[in-house]
XYZ file of N, CA, C and O in Angstrom:
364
model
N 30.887 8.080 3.373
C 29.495 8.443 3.159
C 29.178 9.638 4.052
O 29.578 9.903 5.185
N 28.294 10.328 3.178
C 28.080 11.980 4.325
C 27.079 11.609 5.416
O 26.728 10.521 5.875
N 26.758 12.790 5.664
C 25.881 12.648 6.689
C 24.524 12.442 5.682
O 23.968 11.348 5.772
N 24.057 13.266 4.892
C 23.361 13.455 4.446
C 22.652 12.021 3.295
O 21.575 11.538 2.945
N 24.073 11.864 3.099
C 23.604 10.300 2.295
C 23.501 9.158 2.916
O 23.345 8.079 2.344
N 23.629 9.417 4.815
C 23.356 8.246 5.547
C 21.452 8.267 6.013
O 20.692 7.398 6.440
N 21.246 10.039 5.576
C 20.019 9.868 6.005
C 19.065 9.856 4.321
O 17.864 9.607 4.215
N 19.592 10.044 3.684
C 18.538 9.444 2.621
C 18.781 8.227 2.049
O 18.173 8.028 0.997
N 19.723 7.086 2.567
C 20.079 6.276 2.722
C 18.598 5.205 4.025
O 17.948 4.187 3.786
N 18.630 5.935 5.045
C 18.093 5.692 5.623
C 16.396 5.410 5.996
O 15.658 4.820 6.784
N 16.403 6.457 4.592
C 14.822 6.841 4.399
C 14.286 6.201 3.296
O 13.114 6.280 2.929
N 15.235 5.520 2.740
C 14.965 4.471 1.544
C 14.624 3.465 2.554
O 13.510 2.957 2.428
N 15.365 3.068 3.544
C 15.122 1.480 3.845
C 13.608 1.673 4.350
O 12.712 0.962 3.896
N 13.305 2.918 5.550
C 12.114 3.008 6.175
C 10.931 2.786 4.960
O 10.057 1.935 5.121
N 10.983 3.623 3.742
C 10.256 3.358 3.011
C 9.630 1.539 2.842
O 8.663 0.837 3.138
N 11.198 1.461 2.041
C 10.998 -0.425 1.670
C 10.347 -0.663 2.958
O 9.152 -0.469 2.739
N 10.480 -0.929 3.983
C 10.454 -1.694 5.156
C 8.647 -1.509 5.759
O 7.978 -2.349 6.360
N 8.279 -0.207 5.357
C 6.976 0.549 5.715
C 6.458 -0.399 4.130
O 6.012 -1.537 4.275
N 6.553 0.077 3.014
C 6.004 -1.210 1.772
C 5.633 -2.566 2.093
O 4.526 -3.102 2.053
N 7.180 -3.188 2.537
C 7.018 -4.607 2.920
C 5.342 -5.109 3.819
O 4.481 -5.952 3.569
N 5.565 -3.833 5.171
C 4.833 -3.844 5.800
C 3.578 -3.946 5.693
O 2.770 -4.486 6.449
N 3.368 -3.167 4.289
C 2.108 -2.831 3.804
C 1.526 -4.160 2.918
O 0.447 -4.213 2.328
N 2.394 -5.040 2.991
C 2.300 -5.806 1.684
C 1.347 -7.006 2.550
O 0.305 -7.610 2.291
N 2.383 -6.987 3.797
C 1.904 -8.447 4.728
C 0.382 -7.725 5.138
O -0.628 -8.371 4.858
N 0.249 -6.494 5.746
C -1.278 -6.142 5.768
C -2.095 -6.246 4.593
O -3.282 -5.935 4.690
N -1.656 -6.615 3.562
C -2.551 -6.401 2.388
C -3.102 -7.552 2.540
O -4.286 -7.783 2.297
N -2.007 -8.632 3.093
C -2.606 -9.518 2.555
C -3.331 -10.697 3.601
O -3.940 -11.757 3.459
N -2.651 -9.406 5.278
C -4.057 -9.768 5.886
C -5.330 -9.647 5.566
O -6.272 -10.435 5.653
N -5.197 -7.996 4.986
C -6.535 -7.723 4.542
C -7.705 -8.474 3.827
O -8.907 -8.564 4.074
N -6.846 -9.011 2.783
C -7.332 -9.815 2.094
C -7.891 -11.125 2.192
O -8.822 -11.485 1.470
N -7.232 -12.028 3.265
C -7.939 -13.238 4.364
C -9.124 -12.720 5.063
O -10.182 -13.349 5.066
N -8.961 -11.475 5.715
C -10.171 -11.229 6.176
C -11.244 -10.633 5.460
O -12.298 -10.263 5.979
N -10.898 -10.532 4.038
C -12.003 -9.375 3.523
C -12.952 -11.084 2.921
O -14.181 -11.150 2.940
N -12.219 -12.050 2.537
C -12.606 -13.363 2.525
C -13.154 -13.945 2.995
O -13.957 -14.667 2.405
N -12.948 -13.944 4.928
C -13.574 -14.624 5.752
C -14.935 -13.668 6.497
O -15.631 -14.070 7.430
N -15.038 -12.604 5.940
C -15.934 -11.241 6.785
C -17.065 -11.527 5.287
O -18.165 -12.012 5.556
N -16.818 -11.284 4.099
C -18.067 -11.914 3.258
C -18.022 -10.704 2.466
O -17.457 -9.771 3.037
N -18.457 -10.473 1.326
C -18.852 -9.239 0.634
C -20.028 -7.910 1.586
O -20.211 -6.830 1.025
N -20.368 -8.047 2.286
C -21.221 -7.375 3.062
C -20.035 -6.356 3.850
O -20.531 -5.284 4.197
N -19.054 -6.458 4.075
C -17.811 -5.032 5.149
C -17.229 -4.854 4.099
O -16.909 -5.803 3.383
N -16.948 -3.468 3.762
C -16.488 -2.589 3.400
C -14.708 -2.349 4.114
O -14.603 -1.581 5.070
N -13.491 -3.019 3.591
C -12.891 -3.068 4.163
C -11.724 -2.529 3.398
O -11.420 -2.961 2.286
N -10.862 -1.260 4.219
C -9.858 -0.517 3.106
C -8.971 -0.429 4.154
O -9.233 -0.772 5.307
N -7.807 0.079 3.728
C -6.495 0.074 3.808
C -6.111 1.562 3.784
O -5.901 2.316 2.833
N -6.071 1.824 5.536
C -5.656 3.365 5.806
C -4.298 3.585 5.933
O -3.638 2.674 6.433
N -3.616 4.821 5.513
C -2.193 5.376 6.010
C -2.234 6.102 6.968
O -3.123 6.946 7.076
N -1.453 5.968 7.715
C -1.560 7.435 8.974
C -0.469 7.483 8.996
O -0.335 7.562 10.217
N 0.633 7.503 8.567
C 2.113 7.395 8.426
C 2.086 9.353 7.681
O 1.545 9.426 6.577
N 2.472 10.333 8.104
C 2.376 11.362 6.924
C 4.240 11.392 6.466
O 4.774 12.362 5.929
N 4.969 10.088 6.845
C 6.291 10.688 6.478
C 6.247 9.483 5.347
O 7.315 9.010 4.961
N 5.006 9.000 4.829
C 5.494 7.764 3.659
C 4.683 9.072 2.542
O 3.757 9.876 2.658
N 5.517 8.743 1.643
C 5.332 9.807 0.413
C 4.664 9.235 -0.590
O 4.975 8.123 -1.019
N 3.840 9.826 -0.984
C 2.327 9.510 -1.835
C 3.167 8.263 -2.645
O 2.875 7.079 -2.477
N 4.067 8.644 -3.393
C 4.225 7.869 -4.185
C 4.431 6.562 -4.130
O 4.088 5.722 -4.963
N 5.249 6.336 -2.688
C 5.717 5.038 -2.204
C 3.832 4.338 -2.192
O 3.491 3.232 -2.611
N 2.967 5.352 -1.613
C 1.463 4.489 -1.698
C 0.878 4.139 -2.519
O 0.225 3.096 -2.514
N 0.972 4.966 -3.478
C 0.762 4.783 -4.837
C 1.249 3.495 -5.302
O 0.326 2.738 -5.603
N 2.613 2.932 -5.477
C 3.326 1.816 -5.505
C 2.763 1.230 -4.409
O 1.784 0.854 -5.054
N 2.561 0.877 -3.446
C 2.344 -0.390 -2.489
C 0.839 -0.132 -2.799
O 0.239 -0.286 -1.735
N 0.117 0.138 -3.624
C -1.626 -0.368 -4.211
C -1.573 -0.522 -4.989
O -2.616 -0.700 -5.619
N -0.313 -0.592 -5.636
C -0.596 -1.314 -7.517
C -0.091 -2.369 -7.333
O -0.502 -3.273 -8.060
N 1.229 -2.789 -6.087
C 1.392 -4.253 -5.943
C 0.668 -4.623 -5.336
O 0.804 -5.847 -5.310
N -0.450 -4.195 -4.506
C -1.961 -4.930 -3.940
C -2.777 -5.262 -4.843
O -3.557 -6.211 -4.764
N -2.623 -4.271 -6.057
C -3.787 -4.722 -7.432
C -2.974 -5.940 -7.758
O -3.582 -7.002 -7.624
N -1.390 -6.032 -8.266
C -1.225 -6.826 -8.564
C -1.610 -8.581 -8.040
O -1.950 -9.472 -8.818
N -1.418 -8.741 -6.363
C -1.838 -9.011 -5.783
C -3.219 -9.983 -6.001
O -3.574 -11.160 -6.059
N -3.641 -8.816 -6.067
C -5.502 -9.183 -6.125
C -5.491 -10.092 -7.503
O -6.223 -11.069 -7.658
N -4.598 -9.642 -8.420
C -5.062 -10.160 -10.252
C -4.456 -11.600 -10.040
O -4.878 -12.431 -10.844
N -3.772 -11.939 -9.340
C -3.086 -13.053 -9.287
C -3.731 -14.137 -8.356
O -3.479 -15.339 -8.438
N -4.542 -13.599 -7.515
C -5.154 -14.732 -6.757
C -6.728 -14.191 -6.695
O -7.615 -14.146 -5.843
N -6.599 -13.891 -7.776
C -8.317 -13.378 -8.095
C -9.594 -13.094 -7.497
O -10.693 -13.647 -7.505
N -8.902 -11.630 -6.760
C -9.353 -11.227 -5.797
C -9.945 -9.880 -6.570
O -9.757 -8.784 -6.043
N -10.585 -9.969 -7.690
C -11.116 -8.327 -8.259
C -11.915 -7.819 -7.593
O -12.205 -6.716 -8.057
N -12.562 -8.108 -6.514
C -13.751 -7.616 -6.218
C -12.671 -6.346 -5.064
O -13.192 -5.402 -4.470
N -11.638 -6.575 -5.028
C -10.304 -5.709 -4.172
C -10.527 -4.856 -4.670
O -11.012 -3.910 -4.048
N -10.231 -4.763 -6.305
C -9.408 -3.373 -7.172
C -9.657 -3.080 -6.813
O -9.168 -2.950 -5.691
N -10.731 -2.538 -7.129
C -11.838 -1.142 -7.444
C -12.136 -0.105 -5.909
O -12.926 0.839 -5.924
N -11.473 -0.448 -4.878
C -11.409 -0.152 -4.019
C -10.408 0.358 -3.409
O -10.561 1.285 -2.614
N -8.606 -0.443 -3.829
C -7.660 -0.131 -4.138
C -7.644 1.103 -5.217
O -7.252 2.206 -4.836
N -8.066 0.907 -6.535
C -8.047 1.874 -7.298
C -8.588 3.223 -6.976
O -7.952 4.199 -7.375
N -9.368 3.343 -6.498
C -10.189 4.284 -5.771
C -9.090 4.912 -5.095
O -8.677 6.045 -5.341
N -8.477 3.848 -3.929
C -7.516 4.770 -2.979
C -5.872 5.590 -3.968
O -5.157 6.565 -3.733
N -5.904 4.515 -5.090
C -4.652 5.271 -6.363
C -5.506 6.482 -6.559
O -4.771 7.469 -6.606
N -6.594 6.756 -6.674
C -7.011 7.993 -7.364
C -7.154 9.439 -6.699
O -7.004 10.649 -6.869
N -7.437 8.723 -6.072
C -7.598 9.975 -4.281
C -6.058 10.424 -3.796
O -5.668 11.484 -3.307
N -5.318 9.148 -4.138
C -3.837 10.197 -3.995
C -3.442 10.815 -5.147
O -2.900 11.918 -5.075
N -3.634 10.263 -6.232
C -3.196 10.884 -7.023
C -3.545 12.394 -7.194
O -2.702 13.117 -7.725
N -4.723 12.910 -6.783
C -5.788 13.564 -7.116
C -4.667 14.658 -5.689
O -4.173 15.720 -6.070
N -4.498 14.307 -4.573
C -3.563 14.841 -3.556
C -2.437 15.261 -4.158
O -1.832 16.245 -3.734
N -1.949 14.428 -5.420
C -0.555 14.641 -5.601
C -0.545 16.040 -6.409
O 0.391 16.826 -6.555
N -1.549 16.095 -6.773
C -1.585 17.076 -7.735
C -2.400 18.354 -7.395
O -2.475 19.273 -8.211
């Protein structure tokens, strides 16, 4: 293996591993957006600038998914919001 395929090798796992990460905050988020009440306004920031839109893009559609499954809609639209604003970056 090169050098080069040990580091994009490498930058796959950080990704997954930064996702995963994102997944267990989601779903802190989500206990607390539960126990705080509809009244806080509560979103899900990146400050990471080496995770690439897209990987965010993907870790808020498995948060939508997320949300549809334990019927949490009052999430999307807030999630979706943050898909649109990158997308809107990506382009």
């Amino acid at each position: 293996m090169t050098e080069n395929e040990m580091n994009r090798l490498a930058e796959i796992i950080v990704d997954k591993l930064i996702i995963k990460q994102a997944a267990y905050d989601a779903k802190f988020m989500e206990e607390l957006a539960k126990n705080a009440g509809p009244e806080y306004d509560i979103t899900i920031e990146y400050n990471r600038a080496d995770v690439s839109i897209e990987a965010q893009i993907k870790d808020l559609e498995e948060q939508i998914e997320l949300c549809i499954k334990t019927d949490n809609f009052e999430a999307i639209k807030g999630l979706q919001e943050q898909i649109d604003k990158l997308s809107n970056e990506k382009n």
